[in-house]
mmCIF file of C-alpha atoms in Angstrom:
data_model
loop_
_atom_site.group_PDB
_atom_site.id
_atom_site.type_symbol
_atom_site.label_atom_id
_atom_site.label_comp_id
_atom_site.label_asym_id
_atom_site.label_seq_id
_atom_site.Cartn_x
_atom_site.Cartn_y
_atom_site.Cartn_z
ATOM 1 C CA UNK A 1 -0.493 20.592 -39.966
ATOM 2 C CA UNK A 2 1.834 20.664 -36.949
ATOM 3 C CA UNK A 3 -0.678 18.683 -34.864
ATOM 4 C CA UNK A 4 -1.078 16.127 -37.656
ATOM 5 C CA UNK A 5 2.693 15.717 -37.845
ATOM 6 C CA UNK A 6 2.848 15.261 -34.056
ATOM 7 C CA UNK A 7 0.101 12.637 -34.192
ATOM 8 C CA UNK A 8 1.970 10.642 -36.845
ATOM 9 C CA UNK A 9 5.234 10.989 -34.926
ATOM 10 C CA UNK A 10 3.594 9.767 -31.719
ATOM 11 C CA UNK A 11 1.993 6.824 -33.482
ATOM 12 C CA UNK A 12 5.293 5.662 -34.940
ATOM 13 C CA UNK A 13 7.185 6.164 -31.683
ATOM 14 C CA UNK A 14 4.585 4.568 -29.432
ATOM 15 C CA UNK A 15 4.117 1.559 -31.700
ATOM 16 C CA UNK A 16 7.816 0.831 -31.239
ATOM 17 C CA UNK A 17 8.041 1.501 -27.499
ATOM 18 C CA UNK A 18 4.860 0.035 -26.002
ATOM 19 C CA UNK A 19 5.026 -3.728 -26.336
ATOM 20 C CA UNK A 20 2.017 -6.047 -26.332
ATOM 21 C CA UNK A 21 3.665 -9.088 -24.928
ATOM 22 C CA UNK A 22 2.482 -12.654 -25.008
ATOM 23 C CA UNK A 23 -0.100 -13.147 -22.274
ATOM 24 C CA UNK A 24 1.198 -13.927 -18.785
ATOM 25 C CA UNK A 25 -0.200 -12.974 -15.393
ATOM 26 C CA UNK A 26 1.647 -9.689 -14.807
ATOM 27 C CA UNK A 27 1.094 -9.151 -11.085
ATOM 28 C CA UNK A 28 2.442 -11.635 -8.573
ATOM 29 C CA UNK A 29 0.491 -13.157 -5.696
ATOM 30 C CA UNK A 30 3.736 -13.149 -3.688
ATOM 31 C CA UNK A 31 3.768 -9.460 -2.777
ATOM 32 C CA UNK A 32 3.000 -9.402 0.956
ATOM 33 C CA UNK A 33 1.687 -5.821 0.875
ATOM 34 C CA UNK A 34 0.733 -3.084 -1.596
ATOM 35 C CA UNK A 35 1.325 0.658 -1.238
ATOM 36 C CA UNK A 36 -0.536 2.821 -3.739
ATOM 37 C CA UNK A 37 -0.056 6.432 -4.876
ATOM 38 C CA UNK A 38 -2.277 8.371 -7.239
ATOM 39 C CA UNK A 39 -5.444 10.348 -7.877
ATOM 40 C CA UNK A 40 -9.161 9.515 -8.088
ATOM 41 C CA UNK A 41 -8.471 6.597 -10.409
ATOM 42 C CA UNK A 42 -7.274 4.686 -7.333
ATOM 43 C CA UNK A 43 -8.484 6.733 -4.335
ATOM 44 C CA UNK A 44 -10.275 4.380 -1.934
ATOM 45 C CA UNK A 45 -11.357 7.145 0.442
ATOM 46 C CA UNK A 46 -8.288 9.304 1.092
ATOM 47 C CA UNK A 47 -9.655 12.664 -0.032
ATOM 48 C CA UNK A 48 -12.998 12.270 1.743
ATOM 49 C CA UNK A 49 -11.201 11.226 4.935
ATOM 50 C CA UNK A 50 -8.580 13.959 4.673
ATOM 51 C CA UNK A 51 -10.982 16.812 3.981
ATOM 52 C CA UNK A 52 -13.840 15.444 6.068
ATOM 53 C CA UNK A 53 -16.756 15.068 3.668
ATOM 54 C CA UNK A 54 -18.985 12.349 2.269
ATOM 55 C CA UNK A 55 -19.681 11.710 -1.382
ATOM 56 C CA UNK A 56 -23.251 11.691 -2.641
ATOM 57 C CA UNK A 57 -25.084 8.373 -2.042
ATOM 58 C CA UNK A 58 -24.876 7.571 -5.764
ATOM 59 C CA UNK A 59 -21.153 6.920 -5.341
ATOM 60 C CA UNK A 60 -20.580 3.345 -4.259
ATOM 61 C CA UNK A 61 -24.180 2.334 -4.906
ATOM 62 C CA UNK A 62 -23.302 -0.683 -7.033
ATOM 63 C CA UNK A 63 -20.962 -2.440 -4.634
ATOM 64 C CA UNK A 64 -19.787 -0.787 -1.419
ATOM 65 C CA UNK A 65 -23.037 1.023 -0.625
ATOM 66 C CA UNK A 66 -22.901 4.574 0.772
ATOM 67 C CA UNK A 67 -21.439 6.166 2.724
ATOM 68 C CA UNK A 68 -18.621 3.657 3.215
ATOM 69 C CA UNK A 69 -16.911 3.848 -0.177
ATOM 70 C CA UNK A 70 -15.113 7.172 -0.568
ATOM 71 C CA UNK A 71 -14.478 6.119 -4.155
ATOM 72 C CA UNK A 72 -15.314 8.382 -7.081
ATOM 73 C CA UNK A 73 -17.175 5.582 -8.811
ATOM 74 C CA UNK A 74 -20.416 3.655 -8.491
ATOM 75 C CA UNK A 75 -18.437 0.632 -7.316
ATOM 76 C CA UNK A 76 -14.974 -0.864 -7.481
ATOM 77 C CA UNK A 77 -11.882 0.738 -9.004
ATOM 78 C CA UNK A 78 -9.110 -0.892 -11.010
ATOM 79 C CA UNK A 79 -6.977 -1.089 -7.863
ATOM 80 C CA UNK A 80 -9.808 -2.943 -6.084
ATOM 81 C CA UNK A 81 -10.045 -5.540 -8.842
ATOM 82 C CA UNK A 82 -6.268 -5.940 -8.847
ATOM 83 C CA UNK A 83 -6.318 -6.616 -5.107
ATOM 84 C CA UNK A 84 -8.995 -9.229 -5.655
ATOM 85 C CA UNK A 85 -6.854 -10.826 -8.368
ATOM 86 C CA UNK A 86 -3.896 -11.337 -6.017
ATOM 87 C CA UNK A 87 -6.105 -12.287 -3.071
ATOM 88 C CA UNK A 88 -5.359 -9.193 -1.030
ATOM 89 C CA UNK A 89 -7.814 -7.008 0.927
ATOM 90 C CA UNK A 90 -8.921 -3.675 -0.497
ATOM 91 C CA UNK A 91 -6.442 -0.962 0.405
ATOM 92 C CA UNK A 92 -7.254 1.179 3.406
ATOM 93 C CA UNK A 93 -6.666 4.932 2.953
ATOM 94 C CA UNK A 94 -3.809 6.402 4.967
ATOM 95 C CA UNK A 95 -6.026 9.099 6.506
ATOM 96 C CA UNK A 96 -8.939 6.787 7.276
ATOM 97 C CA UNK A 97 -9.553 7.097 11.029
ATOM 98 C CA UNK A 98 -12.459 4.640 11.346
ATOM 99 C CA UNK A 99 -12.453 1.285 9.564
ATOM 100 C CA UNK A 100 -12.740 -2.470 10.009
ATOM 101 C CA UNK A 101 -9.614 -2.845 7.889
ATOM 102 C CA UNK A 102 -6.036 -3.067 9.109
ATOM 103 C CA UNK A 103 -2.910 -1.788 7.369
ATOM 104 C CA UNK A 104 -1.061 -5.110 7.528
ATOM 105 C CA UNK A 105 -1.384 -5.813 3.806
ATOM 106 C CA UNK A 106 -0.739 -2.256 2.671
ATOM 107 C CA UNK A 107 -1.938 1.322 2.588
ATOM 108 C CA UNK A 108 -3.385 3.683 -0.014
ATOM 109 C CA UNK A 109 -2.087 7.248 -0.274
ATOM 110 C CA UNK A 110 -3.908 8.124 -3.514
ATOM 111 C CA UNK A 111 -6.257 11.103 -3.255
ATOM 112 C CA UNK A 112 -8.754 12.371 -5.811
ATOM 113 C CA UNK A 113 -7.693 15.485 -7.680
ATOM 114 C CA UNK A 114 -4.027 14.989 -6.862
ATOM 115 C CA UNK A 115 -1.213 15.910 -9.216
ATOM 116 C CA UNK A 116 2.405 14.936 -9.593
ATOM 117 C CA UNK A 117 3.241 18.628 -9.289
ATOM 118 C CA UNK A 118 3.010 20.336 -5.926
ATOM 119 C CA UNK A 119 -0.497 21.492 -5.045
ATOM 120 C CA UNK A 120 -1.316 25.205 -4.927
ATOM 121 C CA UNK A 121 -4.182 27.299 -3.535
ATOM 122 C CA UNK A 122 -6.377 26.456 -6.526
ATOM 123 C CA UNK A 123 -5.771 22.687 -6.354
ATOM 124 C CA UNK A 124 -8.702 20.370 -5.717
ATOM 125 C CA UNK A 125 -6.486 18.178 -3.546
ATOM 126 C CA UNK A 126 -3.674 19.290 -1.227
ATOM 127 C CA UNK A 127 -2.190 15.803 -1.374
ATOM 128 C CA UNK A 128 0.180 16.043 -4.331
ATOM 129 C CA UNK A 129 2.552 13.189 -5.160
ATOM 130 C CA UNK A 130 5.340 14.641 -3.017
ATOM 131 C CA UNK A 131 3.007 14.859 -0.033
ATOM 132 C CA UNK A 132 1.842 11.286 -0.594
ATOM 133 C CA UNK A 133 5.437 10.083 -0.569
ATOM 134 C CA UNK A 134 6.072 12.049 2.633
ATOM 135 C CA UNK A 135 2.969 10.465 4.162
ATOM 136 C CA UNK A 136 4.334 7.041 3.318
ATOM 137 C CA UNK A 137 7.711 7.820 4.894
ATOM 138 C CA UNK A 138 5.978 9.010 8.062
ATOM 139 C CA UNK A 139 3.691 5.975 8.036
ATOM 140 C CA UNK A 140 6.584 3.550 7.671
ATOM 141 C CA UNK A 141 8.645 5.221 10.400
ATOM 142 C CA UNK A 142 5.793 5.113 12.909
ATOM 143 C CA UNK A 143 4.846 1.537 12.016
ATOM 144 C CA UNK A 144 8.405 0.229 12.444
ATOM 145 C CA UNK A 145 8.729 2.063 15.756
ATOM 146 C CA UNK A 146 5.459 0.623 17.059
ATOM 147 C CA UNK A 147 6.332 -2.930 16.016
ATOM 148 C CA UNK A 148 9.719 -2.668 17.701
ATOM 149 C CA UNK A 149 7.856 -1.774 20.886
ATOM 150 C CA UNK A 150 5.260 -4.535 20.513
ATOM 151 C CA UNK A 151 5.688 -7.467 18.100
ATOM 152 C CA UNK A 152 1.996 -8.326 18.449
ATOM 153 C CA UNK A 153 1.203 -5.311 16.295
ATOM 154 C CA UNK A 154 2.466 -7.218 13.246
ATOM 155 C CA UNK A 155 -1.035 -8.700 13.155
ATOM 156 C CA UNK A 156 -2.309 -5.269 12.118
ATOM 157 C CA UNK A 157 0.662 -3.415 10.630
ATOM 158 C CA UNK A 158 3.177 -4.237 7.874
ATOM 159 C CA UNK A 159 6.533 -5.507 9.064
ATOM 160 C CA UNK A 160 9.883 -4.383 7.665
ATOM 161 C CA UNK A 161 9.805 -7.453 5.424
ATOM 162 C CA UNK A 162 6.437 -6.322 4.013
ATOM 163 C CA UNK A 163 7.762 -2.834 3.271
ATOM 164 C CA UNK A 164 10.882 -4.213 1.561
ATOM 165 C CA UNK A 165 9.088 -6.835 -0.520
ATOM 166 C CA UNK A 166 5.822 -5.022 -1.128
ATOM 167 C CA UNK A 167 4.519 -3.662 -4.424
ATOM 168 C CA UNK A 168 4.508 0.113 -4.942
ATOM 169 C CA UNK A 169 1.787 1.165 -7.402
ATOM 170 C CA UNK A 170 1.303 4.480 -9.235
ATOM 171 C CA UNK A 171 -1.572 5.927 -11.244
ATOM 172 C CA UNK A 172 -1.085 9.675 -11.397
ATOM 173 C CA UNK A 173 -0.481 12.455 -13.931
ATOM 174 C CA UNK A 174 -3.942 12.793 -15.463
ATOM 175 C CA UNK A 175 -4.769 15.896 -13.455
ATOM 176 C CA UNK A 176 -1.476 17.575 -14.308
ATOM 177 C CA UNK A 177 -2.350 17.418 -17.997
ATOM 178 C CA UNK A 178 -6.068 18.089 -17.698
ATOM 179 C CA UNK A 179 -5.525 21.085 -15.430
ATOM 180 C CA UNK A 180 -2.794 22.580 -17.598
ATOM 181 C CA UNK A 181 -5.135 22.939 -20.581
ATOM 182 C CA UNK A 182 -7.223 25.526 -18.707
ATOM 183 C CA UNK A 183 -4.370 28.041 -18.768
ATOM 184 C CA UNK A 184 -1.856 26.833 -21.353
ATOM 185 C CA UNK A 185 -1.676 26.234 -25.077
ATOM 186 C CA UNK A 186 -1.161 22.754 -26.500
ATOM 187 C CA UNK A 187 2.554 23.387 -27.034
ATOM 188 C CA UNK A 188 2.921 24.771 -23.504
ATOM 189 C CA UNK A 189 1.296 21.648 -22.069
ATOM 190 C CA UNK A 190 3.755 19.457 -23.953
ATOM 191 C CA UNK A 191 6.649 21.593 -22.757
ATOM 192 C CA UNK A 192 5.550 21.039 -19.146
ATOM 193 C CA UNK A 193 5.709 17.245 -19.318
ATOM 194 C CA UNK A 194 9.493 16.821 -18.718
ATOM 195 C CA UNK A 195 9.177 18.868 -15.517
ATOM 196 C CA UNK A 196 6.239 16.752 -14.354
ATOM 197 C CA UNK A 197 8.199 13.565 -14.915
ATOM 198 C CA UNK A 198 11.271 14.953 -13.132
ATOM 199 C CA UNK A 199 9.074 15.425 -10.055
ATOM 200 C CA UNK A 200 7.715 11.901 -10.474
ATOM 201 C CA UNK A 201 11.231 10.484 -10.626
ATOM 202 C CA UNK A 202 12.139 12.384 -7.477
ATOM 203 C CA UNK A 203 9.307 10.601 -5.676
ATOM 204 C CA UNK A 204 10.514 7.230 -6.955
ATOM 205 C CA UNK A 205 14.019 8.063 -5.703
ATOM 206 C CA UNK A 206 12.705 8.867 -2.234
ATOM 207 C CA UNK A 207 10.721 5.629 -2.081
ATOM 208 C CA UNK A 208 13.728 3.618 -3.262
ATOM 209 C CA UNK A 209 15.694 5.235 -0.460
ATOM 210 C CA UNK A 210 13.092 3.859 1.946
ATOM 211 C CA UNK A 211 13.633 0.338 0.647
ATOM 212 C CA UNK A 212 11.003 0.099 -2.124
ATOM 213 C CA UNK A 213 12.142 -2.226 -4.913
ATOM 214 C CA UNK A 214 9.018 -3.323 -6.798
ATOM 215 C CA UNK A 215 7.291 -0.583 -8.827
ATOM 216 C CA UNK A 216 4.078 -0.834 -10.869
ATOM 217 C CA UNK A 217 3.314 2.216 -13.055
ATOM 218 C CA UNK A 218 0.140 2.962 -15.002
ATOM 219 C CA UNK A 219 0.349 5.404 -17.877
ATOM 220 C CA UNK A 220 -2.477 7.897 -18.331
ATOM 221 C CA UNK A 221 -5.681 7.295 -20.273
ATOM 222 C CA UNK A 222 -7.341 9.108 -23.216
ATOM 223 C CA UNK A 223 -8.222 12.370 -21.466
ATOM 224 C CA UNK A 224 -9.927 13.763 -24.544
ATOM 225 C CA UNK A 225 -12.691 11.174 -24.303
ATOM 226 C CA UNK A 226 -13.970 12.324 -20.904
ATOM 227 C CA UNK A 227 -17.316 14.139 -21.046
ATOM 228 C CA UNK A 228 -15.967 16.912 -18.820
ATOM 229 C CA UNK A 229 -13.215 17.614 -21.349
ATOM 230 C CA UNK A 230 -15.508 17.306 -24.364
ATOM 231 C CA UNK A 231 -18.060 19.702 -22.853
ATOM 232 C CA UNK A 232 -15.407 22.334 -22.147
ATOM 233 C CA UNK A 233 -12.929 21.977 -25.002
ATOM 234 C CA UNK A 234 -15.031 20.323 -27.696
ATOM 235 C CA UNK A 235 -17.496 23.125 -28.418
ATOM 236 C CA UNK A 236 -15.507 23.766 -31.579
ATOM 237 C CA UNK A 237 -16.229 20.532 -33.453
ATOM 238 C CA UNK A 238 -13.014 20.871 -35.414
ATOM 239 C CA UNK A 239 -11.226 20.026 -32.152
ATOM 240 C CA UNK A 240 -12.887 16.597 -32.039
ATOM 241 C CA UNK A 241 -11.710 13.414 -33.696
ATOM 242 C CA UNK A 242 -13.994 10.979 -35.527
ATOM 243 C CA UNK A 243 -14.978 9.340 -32.223
ATOM 244 C CA UNK A 244 -16.021 12.580 -30.532
ATOM 245 C CA UNK A 245 -12.897 12.951 -28.383
ATOM 246 C CA UNK A 246 -10.812 16.135 -28.026
ATOM 247 C CA UNK A 247 -7.709 15.551 -30.132
ATOM 248 C CA UNK A 248 -5.284 17.858 -28.297
ATOM 249 C CA UNK A 249 -5.903 16.228 -24.928
ATOM 250 C CA UNK A 250 -5.387 12.735 -26.291
ATOM 251 C CA UNK A 251 -2.218 13.764 -28.126
ATOM 252 C CA UNK A 252 -0.865 15.294 -24.914
ATOM 253 C CA UNK A 253 -1.667 12.082 -23.038
ATOM 254 C CA UNK A 254 0.186 10.064 -25.678
ATOM 255 C CA UNK A 255 3.173 12.399 -25.513
ATOM 256 C CA UNK A 256 3.190 12.106 -21.701
ATOM 257 C CA UNK A 257 3.041 8.311 -21.976
ATOM 258 C CA UNK A 258 5.843 8.216 -24.517
ATOM 259 C CA UNK A 259 8.141 10.110 -22.159
ATOM 260 C CA UNK A 260 6.947 8.124 -19.142
ATOM 261 C CA UNK A 261 7.812 4.923 -20.984
ATOM 262 C CA UNK A 262 11.280 6.299 -21.686
ATOM 263 C CA UNK A 263 11.702 7.071 -17.992
ATOM 264 C CA UNK A 264 10.453 3.591 -17.085
ATOM 265 C CA UNK A 265 13.203 2.020 -19.180
ATOM 266 C CA UNK A 266 15.858 4.249 -17.613
ATOM 267 C CA UNK A 267 14.902 3.807 -13.953
ATOM 268 C CA UNK A 268 16.168 0.238 -13.409
ATOM 269 C CA UNK A 269 19.613 1.379 -14.531
ATOM 270 C CA UNK A 270 19.620 3.918 -11.705
ATOM 271 C CA UNK A 271 18.325 1.722 -8.889
ATOM 272 C CA UNK A 272 20.111 -1.603 -8.256
ATOM 273 C CA UNK A 273 17.840 -4.466 -7.247
ATOM 274 C CA UNK A 274 14.712 -2.762 -8.593
ATOM 275 C CA UNK A 275 11.867 -4.145 -10.701
ATOM 276 C CA UNK A 276 9.593 -1.893 -12.754
ATOM 277 C CA UNK A 277 6.349 -2.795 -14.539
ATOM 278 C CA UNK A 278 4.775 -0.365 -17.001
ATOM 279 C CA UNK A 279 1.077 -0.819 -17.816
ATOM 280 C CA UNK A 280 -0.391 0.675 -20.994
ATOM 281 C CA UNK A 281 -3.732 1.898 -19.645
ATOM 282 C CA UNK A 282 -4.140 4.268 -22.609
ATOM 283 C CA UNK A 283 -4.396 1.435 -25.125
ATOM 284 C CA UNK A 284 -6.869 -0.546 -23.029
ATOM 285 C CA UNK A 285 -9.175 2.406 -22.408
ATOM 286 C CA UNK A 286 -8.937 3.595 -26.012
ATOM 287 C CA UNK A 287 -9.925 0.153 -27.231
ATOM 288 C CA UNK A 288 -12.894 0.164 -24.862
ATOM 289 C CA UNK A 289 -14.066 3.595 -25.976
ATOM 290 C CA UNK A 290 -13.605 3.036 -29.698
ATOM 291 C CA UNK A 291 -15.102 -0.481 -29.665
ATOM 292 C CA UNK A 292 -17.524 -0.179 -26.754
ATOM 293 C CA UNK A 293 -20.426 -1.812 -28.581
ATOM 294 C CA UNK A 294 -18.361 -4.923 -29.264
ATOM 295 C CA UNK A 295 -17.739 -5.221 -25.527
ATOM 296 C CA UNK A 296 -21.374 -4.846 -24.485
ATOM 297 C CA UNK A 297 -21.440 -1.132 -23.658
ATOM 298 C CA UNK A 298 -24.022 1.228 -25.155
ATOM 299 C CA UNK A 299 -22.296 4.528 -24.320
ATOM 300 C CA UNK A 300 -18.611 5.423 -24.449
ATOM 301 C CA UNK A 301 -18.573 9.157 -23.635
ATOM 302 C CA UNK A 302 -22.086 9.986 -22.426
ATOM 303 C CA UNK A 303 -22.158 9.696 -18.628
ATOM 304 C CA UNK A 304 -24.337 7.487 -16.461
ATOM 305 C CA UNK A 305 -24.767 9.867 -13.518
ATOM 306 C CA UNK A 306 -25.485 13.289 -14.957
ATOM 307 C CA UNK A 307 -28.075 15.603 -16.416
ATOM 308 C CA UNK A 308 -28.971 17.070 -19.793
ATOM 309 C CA UNK A 309 -29.437 13.946 -21.854
ATOM 310 C CA UNK A 310 -27.549 13.032 -25.042
ATOM 311 C CA UNK A 311 -24.964 13.459 -26.342
ATOM 312 C CA UNK A 312 -23.042 13.936 -23.081
ATOM 313 C CA UNK A 313 -25.622 13.993 -20.259
ATOM 314 C CA UNK A 314 -23.157 16.207 -18.428
ATOM 315 C CA UNK A 315 -23.294 19.639 -16.821
ATOM 316 C CA UNK A 316 -20.172 20.793 -14.977
ATOM 317 C CA UNK A 317 -22.338 22.894 -12.663
ATOM 318 C CA UNK A 318 -24.282 19.878 -11.387
ATOM 319 C CA UNK A 319 -22.231 17.028 -9.934
ATOM 320 C CA UNK A 320 -23.411 13.432 -9.787
ATOM 321 C CA UNK A 321 -26.190 13.009 -7.222
ATOM 322 C CA UNK A 322 -26.531 16.739 -6.624
ATOM 323 C CA UNK A 323 -29.198 19.326 -7.337
ATOM 324 C CA UNK A 324 -27.981 22.759 -8.403
ATOM 325 C CA UNK A 325 -28.837 25.761 -10.535
ATOM 326 C CA UNK A 326 -27.275 25.828 -13.992
ATOM 327 C CA UNK A 327 -27.981 28.648 -16.421
ATOM 328 C CA UNK A 328 -30.925 29.726 -14.294
ATOM 329 C CA UNK A 329 -32.509 26.265 -14.179
ATOM 330 C CA UNK A 330 -32.605 23.876 -11.228
ATOM 331 C CA UNK A 331 -31.232 20.518 -12.319
ATOM 332 C CA UNK A 332 -30.533 17.172 -10.649
ATOM 333 C CA UNK A 333 -27.834 14.780 -11.820
ATOM 334 C CA UNK A 334 -29.224 11.290 -11.337
ATOM 335 C CA UNK A 335 -27.610 7.902 -11.994
ATOM 336 C CA UNK A 336 -28.750 5.862 -14.975
ATOM 337 C CA UNK A 337 -30.746 2.665 -14.560
ATOM 338 C CA UNK A 338 -28.035 0.288 -15.794
ATOM 339 C CA UNK A 339 -24.484 1.514 -15.206
ATOM 340 C CA UNK A 340 -23.038 -1.638 -16.793
ATOM 341 C CA UNK A 341 -23.922 -0.178 -20.208
ATOM 342 C CA UNK A 342 -21.831 2.960 -19.631
ATOM 343 C CA UNK A 343 -18.076 3.446 -19.769
ATOM 344 C CA UNK A 344 -18.193 6.788 -17.948
ATOM 345 C CA UNK A 345 -19.775 7.255 -14.551
ATOM 346 C CA UNK A 346 -19.866 11.006 -13.846
ATOM 347 C CA UNK A 347 -18.005 12.764 -16.654
ATOM 348 C CA UNK A 348 -14.527 12.184 -15.225
ATOM 349 C CA UNK A 349 -14.443 8.698 -13.735
ATOM 350 C CA UNK A 350 -15.198 5.279 -15.168
ATOM 351 C CA UNK A 351 -17.981 2.948 -14.055
ATOM 352 C CA UNK A 352 -17.288 -0.235 -12.139
ATOM 353 C CA UNK A 353 -18.107 -2.198 -15.312
ATOM 354 C CA UNK A 354 -15.473 -0.256 -17.261
ATOM 355 C CA UNK A 355 -12.937 -0.650 -14.446
ATOM 356 C CA UNK A 356 -13.535 -4.409 -14.498
ATOM 357 C CA UNK A 357 -12.950 -4.437 -18.256
ATOM 358 C CA UNK A 358 -9.657 -2.542 -17.897
ATOM 359 C CA UNK A 359 -8.470 -4.833 -15.100
ATOM 360 C CA UNK A 360 -9.223 -8.011 -17.030
ATOM 361 C CA UNK A 361 -7.133 -6.687 -19.899
ATOM 362 C CA UNK A 362 -4.294 -5.734 -17.532
ATOM 363 C CA UNK A 363 -4.299 -9.269 -16.172
ATOM 364 C CA UNK A 364 -3.752 -10.794 -19.613
ATOM 365 C CA UNK A 365 -0.211 -9.424 -19.480
ATOM 366 C CA UNK A 366 -0.503 -8.192 -23.076
ATOM 367 C CA UNK A 367 -0.392 -4.525 -22.056
ATOM 368 C CA UNK A 368 2.511 -4.573 -19.606
ATOM 369 C CA UNK A 369 6.285 -4.713 -19.691
ATOM 370 C CA UNK A 370 8.615 -5.475 -16.792
ATOM 371 C CA UNK A 371 12.269 -4.468 -16.582
ATOM 372 C CA UNK A 372 14.577 -5.423 -13.721
ATOM 373 C CA UNK A 373 17.982 -3.991 -12.950
ATOM 374 C CA UNK A 374 19.437 -7.522 -12.995
ATOM 375 C CA UNK A 375 18.357 -7.900 -16.623
ATOM 376 C CA UNK A 376 20.339 -4.906 -17.845
#
């Protein structure tokens, strides 16, 4: 009964706080550079570069071709499609030591598995949000110093003008929530959210202090519809909703987004000259999952690159493209024949086709809201 009440409360609150505005292109072509922070949803190779490993050949097979991708997807991510939309090059990872790309048009600090909270010994990624912000500050300091020594380097590195007028993008928080459910109750997860967002705001404050003025924030998606979550927390069918998603995880994501939206509306009041855009990723992805057939997808939760067959085709002991022993049996997780028919790639991450769908909906402007300090 308490969960039902929370669901109704969230629905009423969110319907009044997340606007679906009349369509207008929400991301400007005028940003000279883009600096991105996040997790695997927008990691273009940071974790693989930082920890020194290659993903299985299945990753990147649709577009980038292995082993050059470093993306936890079969092809392009939402951030890649957004860069295409504003005619900017794909973002080079901060820790990428070998590449044909320069950093002139921006840099990507997002790393798979990262959290807003500080990483600990059990974390998949050591590059938490605070570390990513520190990396940016170091990056900017070194770049400005180098350009002061040699102006020719502006051909390859962002100038002070680019840092000041660039777009700062964020897609992070999913792992904080997903990870918390392994050791906390539903109520404890909800109680943790204000602390998570305090840490997020601290990062925004540090970036503002470095001259950042244009902020683009994605909320988090429907965690309960990921095969990894369903396989672990959906064994009790009473925990699933009518679409096969884990209710508690999705309610926590909505609660997180509600508070993130509140923070978004407060931030411009604190930072003169700032511009904030909030993008409702949850609504776009939920629409895709619930109405996947209408959009040309055959499978909303079952993964493309996995093993075990329906309903999930997922085994958390056998990662995409790998062969491993699970429950005494040797299994291989292979990619499906046509990934364009699947929303989910490997149980956690979306396919390129799904990422394209999400991006196209972002670009309508119907799922975003922008607030500037001058408008207050």
